[in-house]
XYZ file of C-alpha atoms in Angstrom:
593
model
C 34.201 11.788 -35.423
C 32.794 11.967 -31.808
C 29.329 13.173 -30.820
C 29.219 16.261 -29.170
C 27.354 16.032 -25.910
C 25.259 19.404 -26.338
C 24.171 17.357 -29.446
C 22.987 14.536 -27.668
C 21.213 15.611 -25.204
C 18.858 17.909 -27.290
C 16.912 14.910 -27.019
C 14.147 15.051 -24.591
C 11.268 12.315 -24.166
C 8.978 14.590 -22.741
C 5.299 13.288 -22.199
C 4.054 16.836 -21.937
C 5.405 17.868 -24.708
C 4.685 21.354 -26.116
C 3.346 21.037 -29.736
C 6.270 22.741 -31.291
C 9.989 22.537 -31.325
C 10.198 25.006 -28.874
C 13.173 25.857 -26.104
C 12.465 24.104 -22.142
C 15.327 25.258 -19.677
C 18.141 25.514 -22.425
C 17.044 21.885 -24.044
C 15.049 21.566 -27.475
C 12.263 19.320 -27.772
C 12.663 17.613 -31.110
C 9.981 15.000 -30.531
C 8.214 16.024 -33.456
C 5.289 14.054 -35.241
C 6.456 10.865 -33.497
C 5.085 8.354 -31.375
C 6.603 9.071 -27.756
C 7.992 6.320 -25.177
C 11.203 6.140 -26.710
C 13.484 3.035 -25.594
C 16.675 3.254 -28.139
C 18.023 6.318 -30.469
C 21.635 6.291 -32.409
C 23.351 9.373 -33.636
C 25.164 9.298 -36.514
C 29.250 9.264 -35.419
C 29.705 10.984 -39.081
C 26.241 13.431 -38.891
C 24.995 14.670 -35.709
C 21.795 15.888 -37.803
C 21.077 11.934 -38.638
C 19.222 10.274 -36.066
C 17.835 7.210 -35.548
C 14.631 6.893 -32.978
C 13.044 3.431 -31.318
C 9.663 3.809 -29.382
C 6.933 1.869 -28.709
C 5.257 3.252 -32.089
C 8.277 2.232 -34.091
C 11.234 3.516 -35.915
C 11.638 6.756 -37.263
C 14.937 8.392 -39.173
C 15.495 12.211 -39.174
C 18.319 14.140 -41.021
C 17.696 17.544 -39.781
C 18.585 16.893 -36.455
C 14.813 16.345 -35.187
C 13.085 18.752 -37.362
C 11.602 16.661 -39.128
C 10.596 13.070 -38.960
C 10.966 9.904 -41.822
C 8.747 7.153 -40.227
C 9.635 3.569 -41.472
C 5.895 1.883 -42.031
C 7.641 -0.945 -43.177
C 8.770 -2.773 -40.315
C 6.588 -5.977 -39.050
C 7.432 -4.883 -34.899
C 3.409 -5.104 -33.553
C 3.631 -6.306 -29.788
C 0.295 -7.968 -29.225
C -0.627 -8.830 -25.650
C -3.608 -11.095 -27.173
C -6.020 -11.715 -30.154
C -9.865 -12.677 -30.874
C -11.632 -12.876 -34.153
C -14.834 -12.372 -35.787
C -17.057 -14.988 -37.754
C -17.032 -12.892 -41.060
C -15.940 -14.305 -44.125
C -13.333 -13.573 -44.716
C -12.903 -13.290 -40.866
C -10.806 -10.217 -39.204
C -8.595 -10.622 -36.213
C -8.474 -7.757 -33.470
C -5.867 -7.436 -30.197
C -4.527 -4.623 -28.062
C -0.991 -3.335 -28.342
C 1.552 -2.340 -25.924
C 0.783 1.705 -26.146
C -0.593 1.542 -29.182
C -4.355 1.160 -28.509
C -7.160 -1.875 -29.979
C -7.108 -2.487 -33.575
C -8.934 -4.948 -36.532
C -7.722 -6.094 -39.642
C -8.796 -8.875 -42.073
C -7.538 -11.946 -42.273
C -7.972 -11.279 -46.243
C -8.047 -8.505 -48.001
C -10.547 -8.042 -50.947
C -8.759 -4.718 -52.247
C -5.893 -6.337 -53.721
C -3.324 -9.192 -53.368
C -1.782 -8.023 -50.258
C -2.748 -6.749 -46.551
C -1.745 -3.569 -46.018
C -1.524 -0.945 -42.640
C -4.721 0.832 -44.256
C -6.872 -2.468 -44.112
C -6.407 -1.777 -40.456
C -9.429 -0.108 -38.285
C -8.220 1.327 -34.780
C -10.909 1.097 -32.796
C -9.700 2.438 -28.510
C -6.555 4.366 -27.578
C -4.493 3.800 -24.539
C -2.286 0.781 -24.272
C -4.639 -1.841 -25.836
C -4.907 -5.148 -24.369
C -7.548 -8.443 -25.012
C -10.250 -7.611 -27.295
C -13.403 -10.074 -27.897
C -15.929 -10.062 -30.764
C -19.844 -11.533 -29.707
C -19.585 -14.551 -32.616
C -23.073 -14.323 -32.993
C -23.674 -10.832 -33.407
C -24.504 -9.724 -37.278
C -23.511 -6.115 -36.149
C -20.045 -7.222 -34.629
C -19.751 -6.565 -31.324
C -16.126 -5.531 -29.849
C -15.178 -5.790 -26.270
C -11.535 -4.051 -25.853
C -10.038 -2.383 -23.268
C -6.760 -0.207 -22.195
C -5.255 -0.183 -18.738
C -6.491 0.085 -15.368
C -9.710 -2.222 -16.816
C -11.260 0.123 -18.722
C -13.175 -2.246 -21.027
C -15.396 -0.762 -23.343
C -18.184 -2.574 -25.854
C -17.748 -1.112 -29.663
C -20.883 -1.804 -31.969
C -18.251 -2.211 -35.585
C -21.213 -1.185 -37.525
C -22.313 2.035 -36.198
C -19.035 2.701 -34.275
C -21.017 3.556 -31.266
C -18.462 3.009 -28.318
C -19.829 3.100 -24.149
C -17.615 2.268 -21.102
C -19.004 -0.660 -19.617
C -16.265 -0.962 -16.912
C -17.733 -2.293 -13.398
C -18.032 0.599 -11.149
C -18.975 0.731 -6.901
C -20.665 3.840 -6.126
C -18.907 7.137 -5.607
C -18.023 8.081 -1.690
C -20.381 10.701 -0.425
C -18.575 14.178 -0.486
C -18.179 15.693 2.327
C -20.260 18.503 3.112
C -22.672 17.661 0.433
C -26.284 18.584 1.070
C -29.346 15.202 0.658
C -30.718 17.996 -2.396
C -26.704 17.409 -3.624
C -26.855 13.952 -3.700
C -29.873 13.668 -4.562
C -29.291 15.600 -8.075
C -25.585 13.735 -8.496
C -27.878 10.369 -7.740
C -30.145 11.894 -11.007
C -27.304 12.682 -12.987
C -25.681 9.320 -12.924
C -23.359 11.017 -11.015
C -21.560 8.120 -8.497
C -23.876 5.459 -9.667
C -22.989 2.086 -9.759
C -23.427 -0.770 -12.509
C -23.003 -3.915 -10.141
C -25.825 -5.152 -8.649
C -25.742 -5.553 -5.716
C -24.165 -2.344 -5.361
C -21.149 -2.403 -3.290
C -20.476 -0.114 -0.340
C -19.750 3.607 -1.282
C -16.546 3.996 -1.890
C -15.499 0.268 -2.620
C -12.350 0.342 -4.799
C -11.282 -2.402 -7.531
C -7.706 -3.525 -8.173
C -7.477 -3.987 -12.174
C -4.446 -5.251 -13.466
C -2.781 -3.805 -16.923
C -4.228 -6.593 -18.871
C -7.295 -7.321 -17.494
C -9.127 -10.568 -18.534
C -12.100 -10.337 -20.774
C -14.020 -13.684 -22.036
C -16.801 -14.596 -23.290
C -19.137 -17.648 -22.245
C -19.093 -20.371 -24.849
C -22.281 -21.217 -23.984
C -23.733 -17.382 -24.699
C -22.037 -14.618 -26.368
C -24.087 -12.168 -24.219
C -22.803 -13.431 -20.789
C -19.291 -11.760 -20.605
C -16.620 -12.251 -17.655
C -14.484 -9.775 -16.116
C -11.588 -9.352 -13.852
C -9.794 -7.137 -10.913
C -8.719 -8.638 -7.702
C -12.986 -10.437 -7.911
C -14.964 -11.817 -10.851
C -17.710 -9.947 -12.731
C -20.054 -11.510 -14.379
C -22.487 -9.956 -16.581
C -25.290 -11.468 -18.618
C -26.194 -8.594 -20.756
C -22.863 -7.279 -22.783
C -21.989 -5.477 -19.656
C -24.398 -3.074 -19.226
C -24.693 -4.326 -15.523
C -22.364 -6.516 -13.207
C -22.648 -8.668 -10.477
C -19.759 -10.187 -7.904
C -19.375 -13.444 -8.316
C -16.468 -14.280 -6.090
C -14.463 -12.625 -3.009
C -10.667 -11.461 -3.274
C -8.973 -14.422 -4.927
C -6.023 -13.052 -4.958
C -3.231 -12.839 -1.796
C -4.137 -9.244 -1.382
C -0.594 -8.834 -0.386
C -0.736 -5.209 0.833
C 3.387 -4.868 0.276
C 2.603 -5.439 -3.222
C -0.951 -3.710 -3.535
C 0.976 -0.355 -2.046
C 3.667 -0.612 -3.793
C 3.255 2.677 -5.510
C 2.971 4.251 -2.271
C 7.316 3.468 -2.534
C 7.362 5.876 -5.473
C 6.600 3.906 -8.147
C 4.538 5.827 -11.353
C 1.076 5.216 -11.722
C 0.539 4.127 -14.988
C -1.923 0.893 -14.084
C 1.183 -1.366 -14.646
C 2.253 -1.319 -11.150
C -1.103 -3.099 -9.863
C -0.797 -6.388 -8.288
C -2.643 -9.007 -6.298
C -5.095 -9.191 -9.850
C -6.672 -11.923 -11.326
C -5.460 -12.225 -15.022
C -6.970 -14.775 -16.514
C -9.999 -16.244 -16.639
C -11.347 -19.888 -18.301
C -15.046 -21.054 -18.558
C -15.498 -24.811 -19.693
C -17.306 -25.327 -22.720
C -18.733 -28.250 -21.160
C -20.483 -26.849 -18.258
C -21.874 -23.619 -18.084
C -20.422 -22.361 -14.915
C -17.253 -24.101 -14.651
C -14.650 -21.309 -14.026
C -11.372 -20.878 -13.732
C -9.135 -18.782 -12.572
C -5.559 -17.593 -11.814
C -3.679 -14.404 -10.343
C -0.405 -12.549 -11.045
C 0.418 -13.844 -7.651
C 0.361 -17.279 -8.334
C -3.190 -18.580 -7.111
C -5.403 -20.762 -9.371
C -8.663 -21.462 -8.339
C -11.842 -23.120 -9.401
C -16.115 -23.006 -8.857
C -18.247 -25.609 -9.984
C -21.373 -23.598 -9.112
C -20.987 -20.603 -11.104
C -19.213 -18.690 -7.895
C -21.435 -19.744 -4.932
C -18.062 -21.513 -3.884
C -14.540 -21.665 -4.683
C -11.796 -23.849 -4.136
C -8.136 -22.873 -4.395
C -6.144 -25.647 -5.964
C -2.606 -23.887 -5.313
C -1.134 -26.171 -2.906
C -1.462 -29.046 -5.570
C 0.881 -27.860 -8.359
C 4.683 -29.076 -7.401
C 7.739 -27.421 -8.499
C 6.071 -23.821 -8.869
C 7.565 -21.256 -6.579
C 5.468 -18.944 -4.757
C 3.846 -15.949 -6.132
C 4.388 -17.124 -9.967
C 2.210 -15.593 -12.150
C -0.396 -17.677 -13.714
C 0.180 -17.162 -17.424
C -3.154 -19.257 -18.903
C -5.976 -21.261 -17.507
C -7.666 -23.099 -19.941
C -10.345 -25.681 -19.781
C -10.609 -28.077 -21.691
C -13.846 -28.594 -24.451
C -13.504 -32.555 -23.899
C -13.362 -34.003 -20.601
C -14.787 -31.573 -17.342
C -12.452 -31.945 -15.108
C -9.428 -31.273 -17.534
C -7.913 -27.930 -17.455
C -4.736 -26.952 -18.798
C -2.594 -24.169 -16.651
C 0.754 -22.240 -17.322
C 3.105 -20.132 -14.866
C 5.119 -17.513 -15.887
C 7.898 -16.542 -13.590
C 10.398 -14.104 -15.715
C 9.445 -11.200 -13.925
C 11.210 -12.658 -10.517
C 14.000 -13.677 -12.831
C 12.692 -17.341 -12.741
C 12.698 -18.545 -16.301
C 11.461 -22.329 -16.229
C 8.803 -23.601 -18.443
C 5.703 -24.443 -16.894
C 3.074 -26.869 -18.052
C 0.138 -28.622 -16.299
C -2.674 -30.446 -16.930
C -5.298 -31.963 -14.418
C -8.406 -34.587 -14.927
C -9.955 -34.272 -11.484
C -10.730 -30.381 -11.625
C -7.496 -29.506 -9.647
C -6.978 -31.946 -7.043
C -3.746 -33.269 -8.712
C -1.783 -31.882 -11.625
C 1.015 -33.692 -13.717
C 3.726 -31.484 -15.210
C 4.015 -31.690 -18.498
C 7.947 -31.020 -20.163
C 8.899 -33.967 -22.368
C 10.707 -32.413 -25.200
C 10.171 -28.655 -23.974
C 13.275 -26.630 -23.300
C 13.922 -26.164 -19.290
C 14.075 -22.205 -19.503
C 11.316 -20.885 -22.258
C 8.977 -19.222 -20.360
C 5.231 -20.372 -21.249
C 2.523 -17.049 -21.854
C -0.360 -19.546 -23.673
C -1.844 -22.449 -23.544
C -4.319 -23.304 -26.062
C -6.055 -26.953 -26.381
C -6.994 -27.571 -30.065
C -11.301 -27.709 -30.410
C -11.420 -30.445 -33.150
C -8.814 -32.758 -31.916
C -8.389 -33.299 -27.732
C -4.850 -34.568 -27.913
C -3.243 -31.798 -29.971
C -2.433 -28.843 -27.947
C -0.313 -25.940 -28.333
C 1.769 -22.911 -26.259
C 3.309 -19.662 -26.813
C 6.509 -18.947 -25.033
C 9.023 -16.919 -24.774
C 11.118 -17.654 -28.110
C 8.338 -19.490 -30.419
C 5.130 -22.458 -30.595
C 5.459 -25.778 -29.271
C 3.128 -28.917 -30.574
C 2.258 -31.672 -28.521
C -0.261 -34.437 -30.581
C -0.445 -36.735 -27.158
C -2.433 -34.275 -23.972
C 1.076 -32.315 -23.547
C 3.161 -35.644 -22.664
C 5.549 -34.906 -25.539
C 6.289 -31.636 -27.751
C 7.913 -30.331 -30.767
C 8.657 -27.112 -31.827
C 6.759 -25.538 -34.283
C 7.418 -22.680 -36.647
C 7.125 -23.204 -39.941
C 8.288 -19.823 -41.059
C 7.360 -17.820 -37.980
C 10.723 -16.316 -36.570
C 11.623 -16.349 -32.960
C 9.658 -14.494 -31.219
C 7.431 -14.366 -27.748
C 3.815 -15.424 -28.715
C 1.534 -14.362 -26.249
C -1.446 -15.442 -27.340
C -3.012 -18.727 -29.750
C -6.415 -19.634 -30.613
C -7.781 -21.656 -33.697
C -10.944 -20.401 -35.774
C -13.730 -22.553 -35.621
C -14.879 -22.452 -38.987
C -11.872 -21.456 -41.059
C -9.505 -23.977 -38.659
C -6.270 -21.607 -38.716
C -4.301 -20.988 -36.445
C -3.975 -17.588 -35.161
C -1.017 -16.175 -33.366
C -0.432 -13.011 -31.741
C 3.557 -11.935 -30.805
C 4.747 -9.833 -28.408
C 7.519 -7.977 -30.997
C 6.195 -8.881 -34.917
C 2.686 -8.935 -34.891
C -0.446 -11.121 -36.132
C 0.667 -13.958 -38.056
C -1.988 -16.860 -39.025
C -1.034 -20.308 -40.078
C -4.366 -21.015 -42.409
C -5.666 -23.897 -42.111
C -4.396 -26.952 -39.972
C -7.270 -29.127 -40.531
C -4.782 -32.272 -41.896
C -2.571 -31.442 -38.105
C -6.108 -31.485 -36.102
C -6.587 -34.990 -38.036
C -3.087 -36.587 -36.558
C -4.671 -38.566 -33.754
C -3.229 -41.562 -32.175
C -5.896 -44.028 -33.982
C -5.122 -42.117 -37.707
C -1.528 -43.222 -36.875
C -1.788 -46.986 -37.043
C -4.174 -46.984 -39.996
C -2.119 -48.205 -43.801
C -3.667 -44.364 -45.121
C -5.399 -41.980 -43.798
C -7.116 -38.697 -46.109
C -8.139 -36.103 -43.950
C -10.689 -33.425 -43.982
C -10.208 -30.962 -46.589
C -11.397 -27.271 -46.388
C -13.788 -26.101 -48.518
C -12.333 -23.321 -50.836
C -13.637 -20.086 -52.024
C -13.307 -17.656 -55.169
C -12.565 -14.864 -54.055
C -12.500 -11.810 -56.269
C -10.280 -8.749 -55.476
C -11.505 -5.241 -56.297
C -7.601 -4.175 -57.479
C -7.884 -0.711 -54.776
C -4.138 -0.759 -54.029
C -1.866 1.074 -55.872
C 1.923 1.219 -55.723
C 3.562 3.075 -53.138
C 7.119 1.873 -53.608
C 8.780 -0.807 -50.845
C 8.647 1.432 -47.754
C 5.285 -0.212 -47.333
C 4.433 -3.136 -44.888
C 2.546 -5.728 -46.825
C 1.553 -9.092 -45.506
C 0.373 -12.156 -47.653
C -2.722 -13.061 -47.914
C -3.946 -16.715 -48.110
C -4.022 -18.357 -51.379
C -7.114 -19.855 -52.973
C -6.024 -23.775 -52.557
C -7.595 -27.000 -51.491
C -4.765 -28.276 -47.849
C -4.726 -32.157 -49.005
C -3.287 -34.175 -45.810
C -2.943 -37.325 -45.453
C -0.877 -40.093 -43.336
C 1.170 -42.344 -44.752
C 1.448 -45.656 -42.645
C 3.249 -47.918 -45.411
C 5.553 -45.927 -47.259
C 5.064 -46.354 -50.796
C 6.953 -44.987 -54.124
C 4.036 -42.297 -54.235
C 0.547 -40.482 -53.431
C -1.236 -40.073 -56.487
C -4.275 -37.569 -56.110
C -6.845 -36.940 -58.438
C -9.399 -34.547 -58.745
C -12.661 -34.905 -61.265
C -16.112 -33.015 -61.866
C -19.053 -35.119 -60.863
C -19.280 -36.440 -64.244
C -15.868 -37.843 -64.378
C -13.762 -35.111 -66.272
C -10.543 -35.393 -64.878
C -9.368 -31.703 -63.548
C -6.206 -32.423 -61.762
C -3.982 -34.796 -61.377
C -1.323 -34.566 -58.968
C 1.739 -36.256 -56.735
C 2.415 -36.158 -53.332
C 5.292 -38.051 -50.947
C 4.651 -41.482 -50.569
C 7.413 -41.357 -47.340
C 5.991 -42.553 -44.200
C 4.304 -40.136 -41.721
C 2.304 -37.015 -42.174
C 2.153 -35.364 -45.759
C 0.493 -32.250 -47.172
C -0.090 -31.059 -50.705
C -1.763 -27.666 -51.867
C -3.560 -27.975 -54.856
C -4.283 -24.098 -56.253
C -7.865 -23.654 -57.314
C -6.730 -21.369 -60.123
C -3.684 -22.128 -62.464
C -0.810 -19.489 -61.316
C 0.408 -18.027 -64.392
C 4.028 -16.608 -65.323
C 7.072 -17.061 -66.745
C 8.104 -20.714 -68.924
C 7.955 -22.291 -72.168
C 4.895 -24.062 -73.559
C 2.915 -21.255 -73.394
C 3.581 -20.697 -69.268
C 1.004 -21.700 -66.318
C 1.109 -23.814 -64.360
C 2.055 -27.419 -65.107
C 2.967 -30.885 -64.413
C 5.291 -32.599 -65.810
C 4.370 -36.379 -66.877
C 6.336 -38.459 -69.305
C 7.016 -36.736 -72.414
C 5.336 -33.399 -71.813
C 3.837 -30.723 -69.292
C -0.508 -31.425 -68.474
C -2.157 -27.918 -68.190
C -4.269 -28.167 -65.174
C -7.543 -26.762 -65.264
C -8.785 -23.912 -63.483
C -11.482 -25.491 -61.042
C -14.877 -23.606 -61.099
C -17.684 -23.138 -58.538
C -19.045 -26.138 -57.581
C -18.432 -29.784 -56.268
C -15.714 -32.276 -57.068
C -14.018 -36.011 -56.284
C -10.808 -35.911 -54.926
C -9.211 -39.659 -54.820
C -5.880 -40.538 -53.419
C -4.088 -43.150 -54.263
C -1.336 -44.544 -51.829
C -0.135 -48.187 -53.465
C -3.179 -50.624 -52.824
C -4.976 -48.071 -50.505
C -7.682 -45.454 -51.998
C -9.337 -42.974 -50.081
C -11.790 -40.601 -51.810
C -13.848 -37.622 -50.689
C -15.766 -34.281 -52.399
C -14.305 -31.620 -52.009
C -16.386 -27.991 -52.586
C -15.770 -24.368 -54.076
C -17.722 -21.542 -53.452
C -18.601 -18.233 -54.544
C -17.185 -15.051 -53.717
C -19.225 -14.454 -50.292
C -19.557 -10.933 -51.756
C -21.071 -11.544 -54.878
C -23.201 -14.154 -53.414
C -24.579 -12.257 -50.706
C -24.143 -14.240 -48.036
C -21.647 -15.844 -45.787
């Protein structure tokens, strides 16, 4: 059967739509209660009334020919543009998403064994973009944004939300009386929050996804981008310029709307996008533009130095993905270029030591066309660093001179943003296309430095763990329901292995010398992990089920490990490494973090 055309184009993505399914020029609306911007739809060959919908809110499924609307809420399709976190415990991650506004969720959930859409806060509309959280701030304090820089600073507690986007004052009017002005001036009317105040009338070229970062050396000192830095040193409530145009201010690309283009924000250029302050020095910034300029102040923007010229192999105009200093060494930054957009898709890695002057290319082991949107360098261990590109996470454990891919179970997908927690040491990973995924806790990777590798054996630092209690709020909804995982209550034993040997044995005892655990791990040369469960999983299996071991002639129940401190000893052939490893209360019950 073939699709009648009348049929087909009933459809109408109309962004001014009226609110019911009402008649426009001979064509029916049939938008509905969905989520407009619509990129794909599919009508049934054997039922015109079954259709099939793809928009930037998702996927709905209709069998009344658009009447009505069957949204599918169990698809993992998120596209992040970036991520930050809080210091809670457990912690919550927030980002912006492509049309779909700023939103937090926790990296846990407490209300049953599974994160679900409704753990989810939404917190700004628009398109949603970077989003910071003040890691000092008790109340949690949320900088987000949508497009066209309009950042706004969200107290989480009291849900109190004010624009804090930099503003020059407003042109005079014309024909506006001194008593005019003078009342607009009382009114807040055309008033400016950067001090100096700009010239009347002094206009700001914001790109879609506008940096936002916060200093590492003080929460409260926040930095902000358009074609010039901001700077701000009290949560934004006032600005200053810290920096002239460093962009090309290439006026065929800055009026490039004048051609016809929409204005939706997306079609701003000559903007810086991203923005890196070293945790080293306070006022050690870095910069780069979506028209390929990097550049760099030592003085906290009294002077800047363009370092362009000194990349090789970068075409002109490439937009700088990442800059990204480094927490170890001052004059090590890390930068990445992003060239898709002109069709150019190389992978670009750099890394300098002398704050710019030269850069070194780094590629060994990367695929030649894998675009590169992050660069993140690891803050516990200086040689492991990571990147997000086009099709996945790459690993390097030498400064970027080598790589490996990295996914575990993470599918193929564009990863636009990485960071690790401090505290909790996962890693956190926001995609372009499937949302927020976190690898918890890479402590025993940030341990796999180049001295740990010529040691016999090598225990690394374990995580503390905590009991966490869950107060059973979810209820069944059926499987049309997304549902992520959350972490499980384990101790992350790593360990290298530098003489293979037939196995690890790894022990775990109470203070007093009760034996708790006992368990075996791969003896194979190179890096090895075992998860030890702080509770015994129970199920299925003979012997009276749980979790066991099996040794010799019979299963060994393990133990259920209570609050409190224990000695975990491995055992690699002559070598023995011991440590104490800790559990804690349910934060909750213990009032406290």
């Amino acid at each position: 059967m073939r699709v009648d055309v009348e049929e087909a184009l009933k459809w109408v993505d109309n962004y001014e739509r009226p609110a019911d399914r009402s008649e426009t020029r001979g064509v029916t609306n049939i938008t509905g209660n969905h989520h407009v911007d619509f990129h794909a739809m599919w009508i049934d060959p054997t039922n015109p009334d079954h259709l099939v919908v793809g928009s930037d809110g998702g996927v709905s499924i209709s069998w009344d020919q658009g009447a009505t609307w069957d949204f599918c809420d169990n698809l993992l399709l998120g596209q992040f543009y970036a991520v930050g976190f809080d210091m809670a415990r457990p912690y919550s991650v927030y980002g912006g998403l492509q049309d779909n506004g700023t939103w937090g969720g926790p990296s846990r959930s407490v209300k049953g064994n599974t994160i679900l859409n409704r753990d989810w806060m939404f917190y700004m509309g628009g398109d949603g973009f970077h989003a910071q959280v003040d890691p000092e701030d008790p109340d949690i304090i949320l900088y987000g944004e949508s497009q066209q820089g309009r950042v706004s600073r969200i107290n989480l507690t009291t849900m109190q939300s004010r624009s804090i986007q930099p503003r020059a004052p407003r042109a005079r009017p014309a024909n506006i009386s001194p008593e005019q002005q003078q009342f607009m001036q009382r009114g807040g009317m055309g008033s400016s929050n950067i001090s100096p105040a700009p010239e009347p009338g002094t206009s700001y070229r914001f790109n879609w996804s506008s940096p936002i970062v916060l200093s590492p050396h003080n929460p409260r000192t926040v930095f902000f981008a358009a074609n010039v830095l901001f700077k701000s040193v009290n949560r934004g409530d006032t600005w200053s310029v810290i920096s002239p145009d460093l962009t090309t201010a290439d006026t065929t690309k800055i009026n490039a709307r004048n051609r016809g283009d929409m204005q939706s924000g997306a079609e701003n250029h000559c903007t810086i996008i991203t923005i890196g302050e070293s945790p080293l020095i306070p006022g050690l910034l870095w910069v780069g533009t979506d028209d390929g300029l990097v550049h760099v102040t030592r003085d906290g923007g009294v002077t800047w130095t363009e370092v362009t010229d000194n990349f090789q192999g970068v075409p002109d105009n490439t937009w700088v993905s990442r800059v990204r200093p480094s927490a170890f060494e001052a004059g090590r930054c890390y930068v990445t270029f992003d060239g898709h957009r002109n069709g150019d898709f190389s992978t670009y890695v750099y890394r300098t030591e002398d704050f710019g002057q030269t850069w070194e290319k780094l590629g060994g082991g990367l695929p030649s066309t894998d675009p590169v949107y992050v660069v993140t360098e690891d803050p516990v261990n200086p040689e492991l660093v990571w990147i997000g590109t086009e099709r996945g996470i790459h690993i390097s454990l030498d400064h970027g001179e080598s790589w490996e891919p990295f996914s575990n179970n993470l599918p193929i997908v564009p990863v636009h943003d990485l960071t690790v927690h401090p505290r909790e040491h996962d890693l956190i990973i926001a995609t372009h296309g499937m949302g927020i995924w976190i690898m918890d806790d890479i402590s025993p990777i940030q341990g796999l430095t180049a001295g740990v590798k010529e040691e016999e054996f090598a225990l690394f630092e374990i995580r503390d763990a905590f009991t966490y209690s869950s107060r059973f709020e979810q209820v069944s909804r059926g499987d049309k329901v997304f549902a992520g995982s959350n972490p499980t209550d384990q101790f992350r034993v790593g360990y290298w292995v530098g003489t293979p040997a037939e196995k690890v044995e790894i022990v775990i005892e109470s203070i007093d010398g009760t034996e708790m655990r006992r368990v075996e791990g791969s003896g194979e040369a190179g890096f090895q992990m075992v998860d030890i469960p702080v509770r015994p999983s129970f199920g299925r299996g003979g012997g009276g089920g749980g979790f066991q071991r099996q040794a010799g002639g019979g299963g060994q129940q393990m133990r259920a490990l209570g609050v409190g401190s224990y000695r975990l000893t491995a055992t690699c052939g002559e070598a023995v490494s011991t440590t104490i490893i800790i559990i804690h209360p349910d934060p909750a019950l213990s009032g406290g973090n």
